[in-house]
mmCIF file of C-alpha atoms and ligand atoms in Angstrom:
data_model
loop_
_atom_site.group_PDB
_atom_site.id
_atom_site.type_symbol
_atom_site.label_atom_id
_atom_site.label_comp_id
_atom_site.label_asym_id
_atom_site.label_seq_id
_atom_site.Cartn_x
_atom_site.Cartn_y
_atom_site.Cartn_z
ATOM 1 C CA MET A 1 220.850 67.161 40.177
ATOM 2 C CA THR A 2 224.252 65.632 40.759
ATOM 3 C CA ARG A 3 224.647 65.036 44.489
ATOM 4 C CA ALA A 4 223.011 61.789 45.530
ATOM 5 C CA THR A 5 222.246 63.031 49.044
ATOM 6 C CA ARG A 6 218.547 63.781 49.018
ATOM 7 C CA ALA A 7 215.267 63.294 50.833
ATOM 8 C CA VAL A 8 212.874 61.367 48.639
ATOM 9 C CA ILE A 9 209.308 62.095 49.679
ATOM 10 C CA ASN A 10 206.496 59.626 49.136
ATOM 11 C CA TRP A 11 203.344 61.736 48.882
ATOM 12 C CA ALA A 12 201.051 58.710 48.607
ATOM 13 C CA ASN A 13 202.290 57.562 52.008
ATOM 14 C CA LEU A 14 201.655 61.018 53.466
ATOM 15 C CA ARG A 15 198.075 60.747 52.224
ATOM 16 C CA HIS A 16 197.799 57.225 53.657
ATOM 17 C CA ASN A 17 198.915 58.489 57.075
ATOM 18 C CA TYR A 18 196.451 61.385 56.932
ATOM 19 C CA GLN A 19 193.625 58.966 56.156
ATOM 20 C CA LEU A 20 194.685 56.867 59.148
ATOM 21 C CA ALA A 21 194.581 59.982 61.338
ATOM 22 C CA ARG A 22 191.137 60.801 59.985
ATOM 23 C CA GLN A 23 189.866 57.280 60.700
ATOM 24 C CA HIS A 24 191.092 57.381 64.302
ATOM 25 C CA SER A 25 189.747 60.902 64.884
ATOM 26 C CA ALA A 26 186.288 61.434 66.312
ATOM 27 C CA GLY A 27 185.596 64.258 63.846
ATOM 28 C CA LYS A 28 187.645 66.306 61.406
ATOM 29 C CA ALA A 29 191.459 66.441 61.273
ATOM 30 C CA LEU A 30 193.643 69.468 60.554
ATOM 31 C CA ALA A 31 196.958 68.417 59.009
ATOM 32 C CA VAL A 32 199.762 70.057 60.985
ATOM 33 C CA VAL A 33 202.323 71.283 58.450
ATOM 34 C CA LYS A 34 204.253 73.788 60.568
ATOM 35 C CA ALA A 35 208.064 73.993 60.531
ATOM 36 C CA ASP A 36 208.133 73.494 56.771
ATOM 37 C CA GLY A 37 205.885 70.459 56.964
ATOM 38 C CA TYR A 38 208.122 68.932 59.658
ATOM 39 C CA GLY A 39 211.002 69.372 57.202
ATOM 40 C CA HIS A 40 209.181 67.772 54.266
ATOM 41 C CA GLY A 41 208.265 71.046 52.526
ATOM 42 C CA LEU A 42 205.348 73.243 53.601
ATOM 43 C CA GLU A 43 203.719 74.005 50.268
ATOM 44 C CA ASN A 44 204.213 70.536 48.821
ATOM 45 C CA CYS A 45 202.735 68.865 51.905
ATOM 46 C CA ALA A 46 199.657 71.080 51.650
ATOM 47 C CA ARG A 47 199.345 70.357 47.931
ATOM 48 C CA ALA A 48 199.686 66.622 48.516
ATOM 49 C CA LEU A 49 196.994 66.788 51.196
ATOM 50 C CA GLY A 50 194.705 68.878 49.034
ATOM 51 C CA ASP A 51 191.522 67.307 50.384
ATOM 52 C CA ALA A 52 192.468 67.558 54.082
ATOM 53 C CA ASP A 53 189.909 69.199 56.370
ATOM 54 C CA GLY A 54 192.356 72.083 56.769
ATOM 55 C CA PHE A 55 195.893 72.896 57.855
ATOM 56 C CA ALA A 56 197.601 74.080 61.006
ATOM 57 C CA VAL A 57 200.820 76.093 61.041
ATOM 58 C CA ALA A 58 202.742 77.734 63.864
ATOM 59 C CA CYS A 59 202.827 81.338 62.717
ATOM 60 C CA VAL A 60 201.250 83.825 60.340
ATOM 61 C CA ASP A 61 204.370 83.827 58.122
ATOM 62 C CA GLU A 62 203.828 80.131 57.381
ATOM 63 C CA ALA A 63 200.147 80.720 56.670
ATOM 64 C CA VAL A 64 201.033 83.524 54.244
ATOM 65 C CA ARG A 65 203.328 81.118 52.374
ATOM 66 C CA LEU A 66 200.437 78.682 52.013
ATOM 67 C CA ARG A 67 198.072 81.344 50.709
ATOM 68 C CA GLU A 68 200.772 82.532 48.278
ATOM 69 C CA ALA A 69 201.056 78.946 47.065
ATOM 70 C CA GLY A 70 197.355 79.043 46.249
ATOM 71 C CA ILE A 71 196.139 76.938 49.187
ATOM 72 C CA LYS A 72 192.523 77.910 49.768
ATOM 73 C CA ARG A 73 191.566 75.515 52.573
ATOM 74 C CA SER A 74 191.163 76.736 56.138
ATOM 75 C CA ILE A 75 194.433 77.484 57.905
ATOM 76 C CA LEU A 76 194.764 77.655 61.673
ATOM 77 C CA VAL A 77 197.699 79.592 63.146
ATOM 78 C CA LEU A 78 198.617 77.749 66.342
ATOM 79 C CA GLN A 79 200.496 80.597 68.040
ATOM 80 C CA GLY A 80 198.041 83.172 66.785
ATOM 81 C CA ALA A 81 199.020 86.760 65.948
ATOM 82 C CA TYR A 82 202.172 88.176 67.501
ATOM 83 C CA ASN A 83 201.087 91.788 66.932
ATOM 84 C CA ARG A 84 198.406 94.060 65.438
ATOM 85 C CA GLU A 85 199.732 93.789 61.914
ATOM 86 C CA GLU A 86 199.351 90.010 61.979
ATOM 87 C CA TRP A 87 195.686 90.344 62.976
ATOM 88 C CA LEU A 88 195.225 92.508 59.914
ATOM 89 C CA ILE A 89 197.007 90.006 57.649
ATOM 90 C CA ALA A 90 194.952 87.156 59.102
ATOM 91 C CA SER A 91 191.754 89.073 58.477
ATOM 92 C CA GLN A 92 192.766 89.886 54.902
ATOM 93 C CA LEU A 93 193.846 86.326 54.087
ATOM 94 C CA GLY A 94 190.998 84.522 55.804
ATOM 95 C CA LEU A 95 193.184 82.815 58.425
ATOM 96 C CA GLN A 96 191.947 81.355 61.707
ATOM 97 C CA LEU A 97 193.859 82.382 64.797
ATOM 98 C CA VAL A 98 194.501 80.784 68.161
ATOM 99 C CA VAL A 99 194.203 83.175 71.091
ATOM 100 C CA HIS A 100 196.287 81.932 74.002
ATOM 101 C CA HIS A 101 196.973 85.215 75.816
ATOM 102 C CA GLU A 102 194.924 88.221 76.823
ATOM 103 C CA GLN A 103 197.361 90.580 75.102
ATOM 104 C CA GLN A 104 196.464 89.116 71.741
ATOM 105 C CA LEU A 105 192.924 90.350 72.320
ATOM 106 C CA GLN A 106 194.265 93.821 73.062
ATOM 107 C CA HIS A 107 195.979 93.767 69.664
ATOM 108 C CA ALA A 108 192.752 92.680 67.956
ATOM 109 C CA GLU A 109 190.772 95.359 69.750
ATOM 110 C CA ALA A 110 193.194 98.048 68.620
ATOM 111 C CA GLU A 111 193.054 97.028 64.977
ATOM 112 C CA ASN A 112 190.437 97.760 62.369
ATOM 113 C CA LEU A 113 189.809 94.306 60.899
ATOM 114 C CA PRO A 114 188.227 94.218 57.440
ATOM 115 C CA ASN A 115 186.868 90.662 57.702
ATOM 116 C CA LEU A 116 185.623 88.318 60.392
ATOM 117 C CA VAL A 117 188.457 86.309 61.999
ATOM 118 C CA PRO A 118 187.549 82.864 63.379
ATOM 119 C CA VAL A 119 189.197 82.441 66.780
ATOM 120 C CA TRP A 120 190.226 79.335 68.707
ATOM 121 C CA LEU A 121 190.633 79.988 72.425
ATOM 122 C CA LYS A 122 193.486 77.930 73.817
ATOM 123 C CA ILE A 123 193.072 76.630 77.343
ATOM 124 C CA ASN A 124 196.008 75.663 79.521
ATOM 125 C CA THR A 125 194.969 72.284 80.921
ATOM 126 C CA GLY A 126 198.278 71.397 82.536
ATOM 127 C CA MET A 127 201.086 71.774 80.044
ATOM 128 C CA ASN A 128 201.729 75.270 81.364
ATOM 129 C CA ARG A 129 203.250 76.521 78.166
ATOM 130 C CA VAL A 130 200.677 78.646 76.337
ATOM 131 C CA GLY A 131 196.936 78.981 76.919
ATOM 132 C CA VAL A 132 194.666 80.854 79.300
ATOM 133 C CA PHE A 133 193.810 79.152 82.578
ATOM 134 C CA PRO A 134 190.281 77.685 82.646
ATOM 135 C CA GLU A 135 189.171 80.322 85.165
ATOM 136 C CA GLN A 136 190.227 83.108 82.760
ATOM 137 C CA ALA A 137 188.287 81.619 79.856
ATOM 138 C CA LYS A 138 184.954 83.321 80.586
ATOM 139 C CA ALA A 139 186.448 86.816 80.494
ATOM 140 C CA CYS A 140 188.271 86.060 77.241
ATOM 141 C CA VAL A 141 185.139 84.606 75.673
ATOM 142 C CA GLU A 142 183.226 87.772 76.549
ATOM 143 C CA ARG A 143 185.868 89.988 74.976
ATOM 144 C CA ILE A 144 185.872 87.861 71.830
ATOM 145 C CA GLN A 145 182.099 88.005 71.648
ATOM 146 C CA GLN A 146 182.107 91.784 72.109
ATOM 147 C CA HIS A 147 184.429 92.268 69.142
ATOM 148 C CA SER A 148 182.336 92.603 65.993
ATOM 149 C CA GLN A 149 185.033 91.059 63.782
ATOM 150 C CA LEU A 150 185.958 88.045 65.934
ATOM 151 C CA GLN A 151 184.046 84.797 65.919
ATOM 152 C CA LEU A 152 184.741 82.171 68.568
ATOM 153 C CA VAL A 153 184.631 78.799 66.803
ATOM 154 C CA SER A 154 186.565 76.464 69.080
ATOM 155 C CA VAL A 155 188.118 75.927 72.464
ATOM 156 C CA MET A 156 191.303 73.922 72.267
ATOM 157 C CA THR A 157 194.121 72.513 74.330
ATOM 158 C CA HIS A 158 197.376 70.630 73.808
ATOM 159 C CA PHE A 159 198.344 67.526 75.778
ATOM 160 C CA ALA A 160 201.705 67.246 77.506
ATOM 161 C CA ASN A 161 201.732 63.472 77.968
ATOM 162 C CA ALA A 162 199.586 61.802 75.326
ATOM 163 C CA ASP A 163 202.568 59.725 74.142
ATOM 164 C CA THR A 164 202.418 57.474 77.208
ATOM 165 C CA GLY A 165 199.219 55.918 75.847
ATOM 166 C CA GLN A 166 197.776 55.984 79.404
ATOM 167 C CA PRO A 167 194.105 57.096 79.218
ATOM 168 C CA GLU A 168 194.367 59.176 82.407
ATOM 169 C CA ASP A 169 197.085 61.364 80.856
ATOM 170 C CA VAL A 170 194.555 62.745 78.382
ATOM 171 C CA ALA A 171 191.314 62.287 80.343
ATOM 172 C CA ALA A 172 192.130 64.850 83.062
ATOM 173 C CA PRO A 173 193.105 67.724 80.728
ATOM 174 C CA MET A 174 190.184 66.850 78.446
ATOM 175 C CA ALA A 175 187.780 67.130 81.377
ATOM 176 C CA LEU A 176 189.097 70.650 82.088
ATOM 177 C CA LEU A 177 188.557 71.610 78.454
ATOM 178 C CA GLN A 178 185.084 70.092 78.529
ATOM 179 C CA GLN A 179 184.180 72.211 81.573
ATOM 180 C CA VAL A 180 185.016 75.349 79.608
ATOM 181 C CA ALA A 181 183.075 74.053 76.593
ATOM 182 C CA ASP A 182 180.011 73.262 78.743
ATOM 183 C CA GLU A 183 179.499 77.009 79.193
ATOM 184 C CA LEU A 184 179.534 77.546 75.428
ATOM 185 C CA PRO A 185 176.749 75.631 73.689
ATOM 186 C CA GLY A 186 177.638 74.597 70.142
ATOM 187 C CA ILE A 187 181.352 75.275 70.534
ATOM 188 C CA GLN A 188 183.790 72.861 68.877
ATOM 189 C CA LEU A 189 186.511 71.100 70.882
ATOM 190 C CA SER A 190 190.008 70.522 69.538
ATOM 191 C CA ALA A 191 192.560 68.614 71.583
ATOM 192 C CA CYS A 192 194.149 65.559 70.011
ATOM 193 C CA ASN A 193 197.664 65.471 68.608
ATOM 194 C CA SER A 194 198.988 62.314 66.913
ATOM 195 C CA ALA A 195 199.543 60.393 70.139
ATOM 196 C CA ALA A 196 196.063 61.172 71.464
ATOM 197 C CA ILE A 197 194.498 60.287 68.109
ATOM 198 C CA LEU A 198 196.193 56.885 68.012
ATOM 199 C CA GLY A 199 195.497 56.361 71.715
ATOM 200 C CA ASP A 200 191.848 55.850 70.699
ATOM 201 C CA ASN A 201 190.542 56.971 74.074
ATOM 202 C CA GLY A 202 187.117 57.994 72.827
ATOM 203 C CA LEU A 203 187.694 61.673 73.555
ATOM 204 C CA ALA A 204 184.920 64.024 72.431
ATOM 205 C CA ASP A 205 187.182 65.866 70.021
ATOM 206 C CA ASP A 206 185.561 67.655 67.077
ATOM 207 C CA ILE A 207 188.780 68.602 65.284
ATOM 208 C CA SER A 208 192.044 66.740 65.841
ATOM 209 C CA ARG A 209 195.487 68.077 64.908
ATOM 210 C CA PRO A 210 197.753 65.254 63.688
ATOM 211 C CA GLY A 211 201.383 66.184 63.046
ATOM 212 C CA ILE A 212 204.201 63.687 63.399
ATOM 213 C CA MET A 213 202.091 60.654 62.465
ATOM 214 C CA LEU A 214 201.482 62.172 59.025
ATOM 215 C CA TYR A 215 205.214 61.903 58.390
ATOM 216 C CA GLY A 216 205.396 58.244 59.360
ATOM 217 C CA SER A 217 207.046 58.423 62.775
ATOM 218 C CA SER A 218 205.443 56.842 65.801
ATOM 219 C CA PRO A 219 204.128 59.339 68.348
ATOM 220 C CA MET A 220 203.873 56.606 70.996
ATOM 221 C CA LEU A 221 206.612 55.639 73.411
ATOM 222 C CA GLN A 222 205.735 51.931 73.276
ATOM 223 C CA GLN A 223 204.636 51.259 69.683
ATOM 224 C CA SER A 224 206.524 51.455 66.414
ATOM 225 C CA ALA A 225 205.259 53.229 63.313
ATOM 226 C CA ALA A 226 204.780 49.903 61.526
ATOM 227 C CA GLU A 227 202.755 48.502 64.451
ATOM 228 C CA LEU A 228 200.486 51.536 64.196
ATOM 229 C CA GLY A 229 199.996 51.120 60.438
ATOM 230 C CA LEU A 230 201.986 54.242 59.556
ATOM 231 C CA LYS A 231 204.046 54.382 56.373
ATOM 232 C CA SER A 232 207.404 56.059 56.047
ATOM 233 C CA VAL A 233 207.213 59.288 54.024
ATOM 234 C CA MET A 234 210.848 60.425 53.768
ATOM 235 C CA ASN A 235 213.740 58.315 52.543
ATOM 236 C CA LEU A 236 216.935 60.128 53.449
ATOM 237 C CA GLN A 237 219.483 58.706 51.080
ATOM 238 C CA SER A 238 223.021 59.186 49.875
ATOM 239 C CA GLU A 239 225.825 57.167 48.333
ATOM 240 C CA VAL A 240 229.200 55.693 49.113
ATOM 241 C CA ILE A 241 232.012 57.987 47.949
ATOM 242 C CA SER A 242 235.030 55.963 49.130
ATOM 243 C CA ILE A 243 235.809 52.415 50.245
ATOM 244 C CA HIS A 244 239.054 51.487 51.934
ATOM 245 C CA ALA A 245 240.588 49.135 54.440
ATOM 246 C CA VAL A 246 242.071 50.004 57.835
ATOM 247 C CA LYS A 247 244.121 47.782 60.083
ATOM 248 C CA GLN A 248 243.226 46.576 63.535
ATOM 249 C CA GLY A 249 244.120 49.363 65.965
ATOM 250 C CA ASP A 250 243.656 52.208 63.464
ATOM 251 C CA ALA A 251 241.615 55.150 64.719
ATOM 252 C CA VAL A 252 238.945 56.654 62.477
ATOM 253 C CA GLY A 253 237.560 60.179 62.211
ATOM 254 C CA TYR A 254 237.813 63.304 64.385
ATOM 255 C CA GLY A 255 239.115 62.601 67.845
ATOM 256 C CA GLY A 256 239.990 59.070 66.785
ATOM 257 C CA ASP A 257 237.579 57.655 69.332
ATOM 258 C CA TRP A 258 236.525 54.753 67.113
ATOM 259 C CA VAL A 259 239.378 52.275 66.888
ATOM 260 C CA ALA A 260 239.192 49.247 64.600
ATOM 261 C CA GLN A 261 238.999 46.066 66.682
ATOM 262 C CA ARG A 262 239.928 44.004 63.616
ATOM 263 C CA ASP A 263 241.048 44.676 60.063
ATOM 264 C CA THR A 264 238.060 46.622 58.785
ATOM 265 C CA THR A 265 236.556 47.758 55.503
ATOM 266 C CA LEU A 266 235.086 51.233 55.720
ATOM 267 C CA ALA A 267 232.625 52.942 53.417
ATOM 268 C CA VAL A 268 232.535 56.724 53.470
ATOM 269 C CA VAL A 269 229.061 58.179 52.814
ATOM 270 C CA ALA A 270 228.328 61.699 51.557
ATOM 271 C CA ILE A 271 226.193 62.982 54.400
ATOM 272 C CA GLY A 272 226.983 64.734 57.657
ATOM 273 C CA TYR A 273 225.701 67.235 60.156
ATOM 274 C CA GLY A 274 225.917 69.884 57.423
ATOM 275 C CA ASP A 275 222.937 68.056 55.960
ATOM 276 C CA GLY A 276 221.198 67.618 59.289
ATOM 277 C CA TYR A 277 222.327 64.062 59.997
ATOM 278 C CA PRO A 278 222.649 64.134 63.800
ATOM 279 C CA ARG A 279 226.200 64.737 64.989
ATOM 280 C CA HIS A 280 225.372 62.917 68.205
ATOM 281 C CA ALA A 281 224.590 59.629 66.424
ATOM 282 C CA PRO A 282 227.068 57.301 68.133
ATOM 283 C CA SER A 283 229.175 54.553 66.588
ATOM 284 C CA GLY A 284 226.891 51.584 66.020
ATOM 285 C CA THR A 285 223.952 53.649 64.730
ATOM 286 C CA PRO A 286 222.498 51.625 61.851
ATOM 287 C CA VAL A 287 223.082 52.771 58.281
ATOM 288 C CA MET A 288 221.593 50.881 55.335
ATOM 289 C CA VAL A 289 224.305 50.262 52.733
ATOM 290 C CA ALA A 290 222.983 48.639 49.548
ATOM 291 C CA GLY A 291 220.065 47.210 51.500
ATOM 292 C CA VAL A 292 222.072 45.821 54.443
ATOM 293 C CA GLU A 293 222.310 47.350 57.904
ATOM 294 C CA CYS A 294 225.868 48.337 58.854
ATOM 295 C CA PRO A 295 227.153 50.227 61.898
ATOM 296 C CA LEU A 296 228.330 53.838 61.881
ATOM 297 C CA ALA A 297 232.016 53.932 62.858
ATOM 298 C CA GLY A 298 233.457 57.111 64.341
ATOM 299 C CA ARG A 299 232.197 60.645 64.657
ATOM 300 C CA VAL A 300 229.800 62.243 62.224
ATOM 301 C CA SER A 301 231.609 64.996 60.284
ATOM 302 C CA MET A 302 230.064 67.955 58.489
ATOM 303 C CA ASP A 303 229.878 66.275 55.087
ATOM 304 C CA MET A 304 230.701 62.607 55.692
ATOM 305 C CA ILE A 305 230.159 59.590 57.847
ATOM 306 C CA THR A 306 232.186 56.391 57.980
ATOM 307 C CA VAL A 307 230.473 53.015 58.106
ATOM 308 C CA ASP A 308 231.904 49.587 58.935
ATOM 309 C CA ILE A 309 230.957 47.327 56.011
ATOM 310 C CA THR A 310 233.245 44.419 56.918
ATOM 311 C CA ASP A 311 230.291 42.117 57.674
ATOM 312 C CA HIS A 312 228.283 43.188 54.628
ATOM 313 C CA PRO A 313 227.629 40.016 52.578
ATOM 314 C CA GLN A 314 228.723 41.843 49.411
ATOM 315 C CA CYS A 315 231.618 43.633 51.064
ATOM 316 C CA GLU A 316 234.044 42.605 48.300
ATOM 317 C CA GLN A 317 231.723 43.700 45.497
ATOM 318 C CA LEU A 318 230.528 47.028 46.921
ATOM 319 C CA GLN A 319 231.743 50.026 44.977
ATOM 320 C CA VAL A 320 231.778 53.767 45.119
ATOM 321 C CA GLY A 321 228.255 54.890 44.189
ATOM 322 C CA ALA A 322 226.520 52.169 46.240
ATOM 323 C CA GLU A 323 223.161 53.425 47.526
ATOM 324 C CA VAL A 324 222.801 54.316 51.189
ATOM 325 C CA GLN A 325 219.673 54.973 53.235
ATOM 326 C CA LEU A 326 220.017 56.882 56.509
ATOM 327 C CA TRP A 327 216.341 56.510 57.411
ATOM 328 C CA GLY A 328 213.146 55.722 55.571
ATOM 329 C CA ASP A 329 211.271 52.678 54.345
ATOM 330 C CA GLN A 330 214.219 50.356 55.080
ATOM 331 C CA LEU A 331 215.285 51.948 58.354
ATOM 332 C CA ASP A 332 212.753 53.350 60.818
ATOM 333 C CA VAL A 333 213.578 56.999 61.582
ATOM 334 C CA ASP A 334 212.600 56.409 65.215
ATOM 335 C CA ARG A 335 215.534 53.982 65.590
ATOM 336 C CA ILE A 336 217.968 56.646 64.429
ATOM 337 C CA ALA A 337 216.349 59.239 66.685
ATOM 338 C CA SER A 338 216.612 56.978 69.682
ATOM 339 C CA ALA A 339 220.263 56.115 68.894
ATOM 340 C CA ALA A 340 221.062 59.834 68.678
ATOM 341 C CA GLY A 341 219.148 60.675 71.875
ATOM 342 C CA THR A 342 216.498 62.730 70.140
ATOM 343 C CA ILE A 343 213.098 62.431 68.462
ATOM 344 C CA ALA A 344 212.140 62.081 64.810
ATOM 345 C CA TYR A 345 210.508 65.534 64.953
ATOM 346 C CA GLU A 346 213.960 67.040 65.405
ATOM 347 C CA LEU A 347 215.668 64.863 62.802
ATOM 348 C CA PHE A 348 213.106 65.889 60.185
ATOM 349 C CA CYS A 349 213.161 69.578 61.144
ATOM 350 C CA GLN A 350 216.931 69.902 61.234
ATOM 351 C CA LEU A 351 217.524 68.659 57.677
ATOM 352 C CA THR A 352 219.320 71.547 56.015
ATOM 353 C CA PRO A 353 218.528 73.194 52.674
ATOM 354 C CA ARG A 354 221.532 71.377 51.146
ATOM 355 C CA VAL A 355 219.388 68.230 51.132
ATOM 356 C CA LYS A 356 217.140 68.425 48.097
ATOM 357 C CA ARG A 357 213.596 67.238 48.703
ATOM 358 C CA VAL A 358 212.443 65.280 45.682
ATOM 359 C CA ALA A 359 209.203 63.456 45.014
ATOM 360 C CA CYS A 360 209.479 59.697 44.733
ATOM 361 C CA GLU A 361 208.662 58.440 41.247
HETATM 362 C C1 LIG B 1 199.104 72.963 69.303
HETATM 363 C C2 LIG B 1 199.600 71.768 68.568
HETATM 364 N N1 LIG B 1 198.710 70.895 68.061
HETATM 365 C C3 LIG B 1 199.102 69.786 67.396
HETATM 366 C C4 LIG B 1 200.444 69.497 67.220
HETATM 367 C C5 LIG B 1 200.849 68.226 66.502
HETATM 368 O O1 LIG B 1 201.490 67.371 67.411
HETATM 369 P P1 LIG B 1 202.097 65.963 66.924
HETATM 370 O O2 LIG B 1 203.134 66.296 65.919
HETATM 371 O O3 LIG B 1 202.672 65.367 68.158
HETATM 372 O O4 LIG B 1 200.963 65.201 66.344
HETATM 373 C C6 LIG B 1 201.400 70.378 67.733
HETATM 374 C C7 LIG B 1 202.826 70.069 67.591
HETATM 375 O O5 LIG B 1 203.695 70.457 68.304
HETATM 376 C C8 LIG B 1 200.965 71.538 68.418
HETATM 377 O O6 LIG B 1 201.842 72.407 68.927
#
């Protein structure tokens, strides 16, 4: 591999974060590896978390990839089957499916399923995105129970506001889920995402579903990843490909909206929005150049960014090839996300295929 721009993945830290999720969970924990393992690589994440209680993905296509990679653990498909064919695939591959809409049951009823499919009924407890309303649950449960090849194993929900850390933001939806569960003796409850897990609110959750915390970003609005004991998993790194001086008053980059306020030394780094580095990162966004934080200067281009290294203590000695970290163990991804007006989820997911994912040695 020649290009230095890469995402170096620390699998030991992924495992550490999963263990933390497990410790804070009341019961089991499904590792959420949808969207290509939040950009870290679907199959490799599942392999690295080989002893997880199971995995959750968004769609059947992702689950098929895991089975093709030889992953034998339980896999929950969070959006369930989109059509009859996907019910069939799920039944053949031993997948577990969320049912969040009555029409999914119609598809199951119309299909001849070879094997029992474990079903998780999703209840809308206030997010109003997907899920049946609590008052519709009974009718859905009956239809599931009438189907000889469906087995209701869990009722679940997803919180809209767990990241506030306020107990009442999870207590009210949990109470609605509990009411549904009270009618179903022995049923398992599944509710907590990363923020609810780390909120430690004593929720009676049998199976949690940690996602973002596994990848070392804080799910909480008020606490950093380090404060929560999370370890960074991805180091996004590159190198300096040019160093040059500009004079006070010179404009830099597209649009020329960054203008040097003094004679300035600039380092050009081989990464841009063509790699998934956020184009909206403003001037001043921190970039780690040879271990020292320096400010981004000017607009992010497709393949390059420019960084002001004038105040770098080794400014005179820095050379082309100097190592750069965009986020990772030296630079919290949540700082970059907040500078760019987004969340780490998006930064991870929008990394493009041009960025090679490599395991850290
Ligand atoms: C249904 C469901 N459960 C769990 C998660 C994991 O959430 P987080 O990444 O915030 O932990 C997601 C993510 O969007 C989800 O959609």
